Amino acid sequence: IVEKLGELSKRGLTLELGQLESVEAVEKIARMYPQMNIVIDHMAGGKIQNNEIVPDDWNKRLERLAALPNVYCKVSALFDLSGQSPAPINATYYRPFIDRVVDAFGPDRIFFGSNWTLSEMYGTYGNLVGIYDQYLEKKKGISASKFYAENAIKAYGLKIEE
């Protein structure tokens, strides 16, 4: 199946993985098709459980994925992964969680995602965007324009006409 992904690479398309099953598989694909961007959704499989970020190997997973220059991480499903319903609406609650992704991938390979409409079960879209805005106000080194638009444009290889 990995060989068939070459068609995506040939066409200049991006592989997006919603559920991260195997870091090894992503590493193999990323190395086999270095021109093809790969987007990992939903914080690369981390979540908050009892106010702790799990699974235990999540930091190592982030490091391994971030070491691959064609892999991006979508900061998405924040409410779903909060471990609470309704989800907290204060950026302070999520800061350590988001920081780990941003610090691992850097300001150029992470971008906004919502997981809307599923996220509506835990909180409003407006509150979710508000959390990201609060986060970006205090996080040095990443601009809102990169987080909300520019990095996604680059990751998906979009052509924007002016």
PDB file of C-alpha atoms in Angstrom:
ATOM      1  CA  ILE A   1       0.000   0.000   0.000  1.00  0.00           C
ATOM      2  CA  VAL A   2       2.900   2.392   0.759  1.00  0.00           C
ATOM      3  CA  GLU A   3       4.054   2.169  -2.849  1.00  0.00           C
ATOM      4  CA  LYS A   4       0.615   3.322  -4.041  1.00  0.00           C
ATOM      5  CA  LEU A   5       1.100   6.570  -2.140  1.00  0.00           C
ATOM      6  CA  GLY A   6       3.640   7.479  -4.789  1.00  0.00           C
ATOM      7  CA  GLU A   7       0.717   8.615  -6.928  1.00  0.00           C
ATOM      8  CA  LEU A   8      -0.044  11.351  -4.371  1.00  0.00           C
ATOM      9  CA  SER A   9       3.563  12.445  -4.459  1.00  0.00           C
ATOM     10  CA  LYS A  10       3.643  12.405  -8.264  1.00  0.00           C
ATOM     11  CA  ARG A  11       0.578  14.651  -8.384  1.00  0.00           C
ATOM     12  CA  GLY A  12       1.912  17.064  -5.769  1.00  0.00           C
ATOM     13  CA  LEU A  13      -0.817  16.130  -3.285  1.00  0.00           C
ATOM     14  CA  THR A  14      -0.672  15.949   0.498  1.00  0.00           C
ATOM     15  CA  LEU A  15      -1.292  12.853   2.607  1.00  0.00           C
ATOM     16  CA  GLU A  16      -3.447  13.653   5.638  1.00  0.00           C
ATOM     17  CA  LEU A  17      -3.653  11.184   8.494  1.00  0.00           C
ATOM     18  CA  GLY A  18      -6.540  11.634  10.891  1.00  0.00           C
ATOM     19  CA  GLN A  19      -5.718   8.731  13.146  1.00  0.00           C
ATOM     20  CA  LEU A  20      -2.072   8.097  13.887  1.00  0.00           C
ATOM     21  CA  GLU A  21      -1.641   4.340  14.149  1.00  0.00           C
ATOM     22  CA  SER A  22       2.087   3.959  13.588  1.00  0.00           C
ATOM     23  CA  VAL A  23       4.935   6.445  13.775  1.00  0.00           C
ATOM     24  CA  GLU A  24       7.092   3.891  11.976  1.00  0.00           C
ATOM     25  CA  ALA A  25       4.703   3.876   9.001  1.00  0.00           C
ATOM     26  CA  VAL A  26       4.763   7.686   8.812  1.00  0.00           C
ATOM     27  CA  GLU A  27       8.561   7.663   8.993  1.00  0.00           C
ATOM     28  CA  LYS A  28       8.732   5.123   6.169  1.00  0.00           C
ATOM     29  CA  ILE A  29       6.309   7.092   3.970  1.00  0.00           C
ATOM     30  CA  ALA A  30       7.992  10.441   4.692  1.00  0.00           C
ATOM     31  CA  ARG A  31      11.404   9.059   3.765  1.00  0.00           C
ATOM     32  CA  MET A  32      10.132   7.205   0.725  1.00  0.00           C
ATOM     33  CA  TYR A  33       8.358  10.326  -0.622  1.00  0.00           C
ATOM     34  CA  PRO A  34      10.304  13.335   0.716  1.00  0.00           C
ATOM     35  CA  GLN A  35       8.612  15.740  -1.742  1.00  0.00           C
ATOM     36  CA  MET A  36       5.147  14.786  -0.451  1.00  0.00           C
ATOM     37  CA  ASN A  37       3.865  16.687   2.562  1.00  0.00           C
ATOM     38  CA  ILE A  38       2.161  14.698   5.302  1.00  0.00           C
ATOM     39  CA  VAL A  39      -0.287  16.285   7.726  1.00  0.00           C
ATOM     40  CA  ILE A  40      -0.918  14.599  11.073  1.00  0.00           C
ATOM     41  CA  ASP A  41      -4.264  15.653  12.538  1.00  0.00           C
ATOM     42  CA  HIS A  42      -5.455  16.036  16.108  1.00  0.00           C
ATOM     43  CA  MET A  43      -2.262  16.867  17.983  1.00  0.00           C
ATOM     44  CA  ALA A  44      -0.562  13.679  16.735  1.00  0.00           C
ATOM     45  CA  GLY A  45      -2.644  11.484  18.997  1.00  0.00           C
ATOM     46  CA  GLY A  46      -2.099  13.193  22.333  1.00  0.00           C
ATOM     47  CA  LYS A  47      -4.924  14.026  24.705  1.00  0.00           C
ATOM     48  CA  ILE A  48      -5.545  15.291  28.209  1.00  0.00           C
ATOM     49  CA  GLN A  49      -6.736  12.741  30.728  1.00  0.00           C
ATOM     50  CA  ASN A  50      -7.113  13.558  34.418  1.00  0.00           C
ATOM     51  CA  ASN A  51      -5.176  16.780  33.757  1.00  0.00           C
ATOM     52  CA  GLU A  52      -2.222  14.814  32.372  1.00  0.00           C
ATOM     53  CA  ILE A  53      -1.124  14.604  28.736  1.00  0.00           C
ATOM     54  CA  VAL A  54      -1.252  11.023  27.494  1.00  0.00           C
ATOM     55  CA  PRO A  55      -0.076   8.633  26.139  1.00  0.00           C
ATOM     56  CA  ASP A  56       3.269   8.409  27.906  1.00  0.00           C
ATOM     57  CA  ASP A  57       5.156   8.109  24.619  1.00  0.00           C
ATOM     58  CA  TRP A  58       3.527  11.180  23.067  1.00  0.00           C
ATOM     59  CA  ASN A  59       6.576  13.465  23.479  1.00  0.00           C
ATOM     60  CA  LYS A  60       8.814  10.883  21.815  1.00  0.00           C
ATOM     61  CA  ARG A  61       6.233  10.495  19.034  1.00  0.00           C
ATOM     62  CA  LEU A  62       6.251  14.271  18.480  1.00  0.00           C
ATOM     63  CA  GLU A  63      10.062  14.327  18.329  1.00  0.00           C
ATOM     64  CA  ARG A  64      10.194  11.510  15.786  1.00  0.00           C
ATOM     65  CA  LEU A  65       7.518  13.049  13.570  1.00  0.00           C
ATOM     66  CA  ALA A  66       8.969  16.557  13.832  1.00  0.00           C
ATOM     67  CA  ALA A  67      12.376  15.223  12.742  1.00  0.00           C
ATOM     68  CA  LEU A  68      10.821  14.576   9.314  1.00  0.00           C
ATOM     69  CA  PRO A  69      10.906  17.879   7.376  1.00  0.00           C
ATOM     70  CA  ASN A  70       7.855  17.039   5.222  1.00  0.00           C
ATOM     71  CA  VAL A  71       5.578  16.266   8.189  1.00  0.00           C
ATOM     72  CA  TYR A  72       3.211  18.903   9.591  1.00  0.00           C
ATOM     73  CA  CYS A  73       0.953  18.736  12.633  1.00  0.00           C
ATOM     74  CA  LYS A  74      -2.549  20.146  12.722  1.00  0.00           C
ATOM     75  CA  VAL A  75      -3.479  21.623  16.099  1.00  0.00           C
ATOM     76  CA  SER A  76      -7.021  20.291  15.954  1.00  0.00           C
ATOM     77  CA  ALA A  77      -9.690  18.524  18.005  1.00  0.00           C
ATOM     78  CA  LEU A  78      -8.606  20.518  21.051  1.00  0.00           C
ATOM     79  CA  PHE A  79     -12.047  20.369  22.690  1.00  0.00           C
ATOM     80  CA  ASP A  80     -12.455  16.679  21.888  1.00  0.00           C
ATOM     81  CA  LEU A  81      -9.050  15.924  23.415  1.00  0.00           C
ATOM     82  CA  SER A  82      -9.551  18.096  26.510  1.00  0.00           C
ATOM     83  CA  GLY A  83     -10.739  15.254  28.708  1.00  0.00           C
ATOM     84  CA  GLN A  84     -13.747  17.329  29.797  1.00  0.00           C
ATOM     85  CA  SER A  85     -17.277  18.014  28.646  1.00  0.00           C
ATOM     86  CA  PRO A  86     -17.969  20.832  28.334  1.00  0.00           C
ATOM     87  CA  ALA A  87     -14.379  21.615  27.434  1.00  0.00           C
ATOM     88  CA  PRO A  88     -12.498  24.366  29.284  1.00  0.00           C
ATOM     89  CA  ILE A  89     -12.445  27.653  27.375  1.00  0.00           C
ATOM     90  CA  ASN A  90      -9.300  29.133  28.925  1.00  0.00           C
ATOM     91  CA  ALA A  91      -6.089  28.926  26.904  1.00  0.00           C
ATOM     92  CA  THR A  92      -4.102  28.336  30.103  1.00  0.00           C
ATOM     93  CA  TYR A  93      -5.596  24.848  30.367  1.00  0.00           C
ATOM     94  CA  TYR A  94      -4.332  23.906  26.883  1.00  0.00           C
ATOM     95  CA  ARG A  95      -1.033  25.825  26.842  1.00  0.00           C
ATOM     96  CA  PRO A  96       1.259  22.924  27.905  1.00  0.00           C
ATOM     97  CA  PHE A  97      -0.487  20.654  25.382  1.00  0.00           C
ATOM     98  CA  ILE A  98      -0.218  23.080  22.463  1.00  0.00           C
ATOM     99  CA  ASP A  99       3.298  24.172  23.498  1.00  0.00           C
ATOM    100  CA  ARG A 100       4.627  20.654  23.079  1.00  0.00           C
ATOM    101  CA  VAL A 101       3.380  20.484  19.490  1.00  0.00           C
ATOM    102  CA  VAL A 102       4.573  23.990  18.598  1.00  0.00           C
ATOM    103  CA  ASP A 103       7.949  23.473  20.263  1.00  0.00           C
ATOM    104  CA  ALA A 104       8.476  20.125  18.520  1.00  0.00           C
ATOM    105  CA  PHE A 105       7.406  21.144  14.998  1.00  0.00           C
ATOM    106  CA  GLY A 106       8.340  24.808  15.157  1.00  0.00           C
ATOM    107  CA  PRO A 107       6.305  27.781  13.955  1.00  0.00           C
ATOM    108  CA  ASP A 108       6.365  26.764  10.273  1.00  0.00           C
ATOM    109  CA  ARG A 109       4.933  23.227  10.412  1.00  0.00           C
ATOM    110  CA  ILE A 110       1.884  23.552  12.658  1.00  0.00           C
ATOM    111  CA  PHE A 111      -1.471  25.057  11.831  1.00  0.00           C
ATOM    112  CA  PHE A 112      -5.063  25.568  12.905  1.00  0.00           C
ATOM    113  CA  GLY A 113      -7.726  22.908  12.848  1.00  0.00           C
ATOM    114  CA  SER A 114     -11.039  22.630  14.633  1.00  0.00           C
ATOM    115  CA  ASN A 115     -12.624  19.199  14.167  1.00  0.00           C
ATOM    116  CA  TRP A 116     -15.891  21.034  13.682  1.00  0.00           C
ATOM    117  CA  THR A 117     -18.713  19.782  13.809  1.00  0.00           C
ATOM    118  CA  LEU A 118     -17.705  17.142  16.327  1.00  0.00           C
ATOM    119  CA  SER A 119     -16.110  19.768  18.540  1.00  0.00           C
ATOM    120  CA  GLU A 120     -19.539  21.387  18.988  1.00  0.00           C
ATOM    121  CA  MET A 121     -20.364  18.564  21.426  1.00  0.00           C
ATOM    122  CA  TYR A 122     -17.791  20.050  23.806  1.00  0.00           C
ATOM    123  CA  GLY A 123     -17.959  23.792  23.143  1.00  0.00           C
ATOM    124  CA  THR A 124     -18.576  26.472  20.542  1.00  0.00           C
ATOM    125  CA  TYR A 125     -16.448  27.155  17.498  1.00  0.00           C
ATOM    126  CA  GLY A 126     -16.123  30.782  18.617  1.00  0.00           C
ATOM    127  CA  ASN A 127     -14.728  29.717  21.989  1.00  0.00           C
ATOM    128  CA  LEU A 128     -12.285  27.364  20.285  1.00  0.00           C
ATOM    129  CA  VAL A 129     -10.926  30.124  18.044  1.00  0.00           C
ATOM    130  CA  GLY A 130     -10.783  32.373  21.114  1.00  0.00           C
ATOM    131  CA  ILE A 131      -8.530  29.846  22.853  1.00  0.00           C
ATOM    132  CA  TYR A 132      -6.162  29.804  19.888  1.00  0.00           C
ATOM    133  CA  ASP A 133      -6.170  33.621  19.771  1.00  0.00           C
ATOM    134  CA  GLN A 134      -5.339  33.790  23.505  1.00  0.00           C
ATOM    135  CA  TYR A 135      -2.591  31.229  23.010  1.00  0.00           C
ATOM    136  CA  LEU A 136      -1.031  33.086  20.069  1.00  0.00           C
ATOM    137  CA  GLU A 137      -1.053  36.403  21.945  1.00  0.00           C
ATOM    138  CA  LYS A 138       1.396  34.973  24.488  1.00  0.00           C
ATOM    139  CA  LYS A 139       3.397  32.497  22.392  1.00  0.00           C
ATOM    140  CA  LYS A 140       6.518  34.086  20.972  1.00  0.00           C
ATOM    141  CA  GLY A 141       7.797  33.117  17.568  1.00  0.00           C
ATOM    142  CA  ILE A 142       4.552  32.231  15.804  1.00  0.00           C
ATOM    143  CA  SER A 143       2.227  34.656  14.118  1.00  0.00           C
ATOM    144  CA  ALA A 144      -1.514  34.317  13.733  1.00  0.00           C
ATOM    145  CA  SER A 145      -1.128  34.567   9.956  1.00  0.00           C
ATOM    146  CA  LYS A 146       1.190  31.537   9.905  1.00  0.00           C
ATOM    147  CA  PHE A 147      -0.973  29.545  12.307  1.00  0.00           C
ATOM    148  CA  TYR A 148      -4.330  30.294  10.693  1.00  0.00           C
ATOM    149  CA  ALA A 149      -3.345  30.394   7.017  1.00  0.00           C
ATOM    150  CA  GLU A 150       0.218  30.458   5.688  1.00  0.00           C
ATOM    151  CA  ASN A 151       1.381  27.114   7.087  1.00  0.00           C
ATOM    152  CA  ALA A 152      -1.730  25.306   5.835  1.00  0.00           C
ATOM    153  CA  ILE A 153      -1.268  26.857   2.394  1.00  0.00           C
ATOM    154  CA  LYS A 154       2.289  25.519   2.358  1.00  0.00           C
ATOM    155  CA  ALA A 155       1.383  22.088   3.807  1.00  0.00           C
ATOM    156  CA  TYR A 156      -1.366  21.479   1.247  1.00  0.00           C
ATOM    157  CA  GLY A 157       0.556  23.056  -1.627  1.00  0.00           C
ATOM    158  CA  LEU A 158      -2.248  25.491  -2.360  1.00  0.00           C
ATOM    159  CA  LYS A 159      -1.860  28.159  -5.015  1.00  0.00           C
ATOM    160  CA  ILE A 160      -3.366  31.461  -3.929  1.00  0.00           C
ATOM    161  CA  GLU A 161      -4.213  33.919  -6.663  1.00  0.00           C
ATOM    162  CA  GLU A 162      -4.068  37.590  -5.817  1.00  0.00           C
TER     163      GLU A 162
END
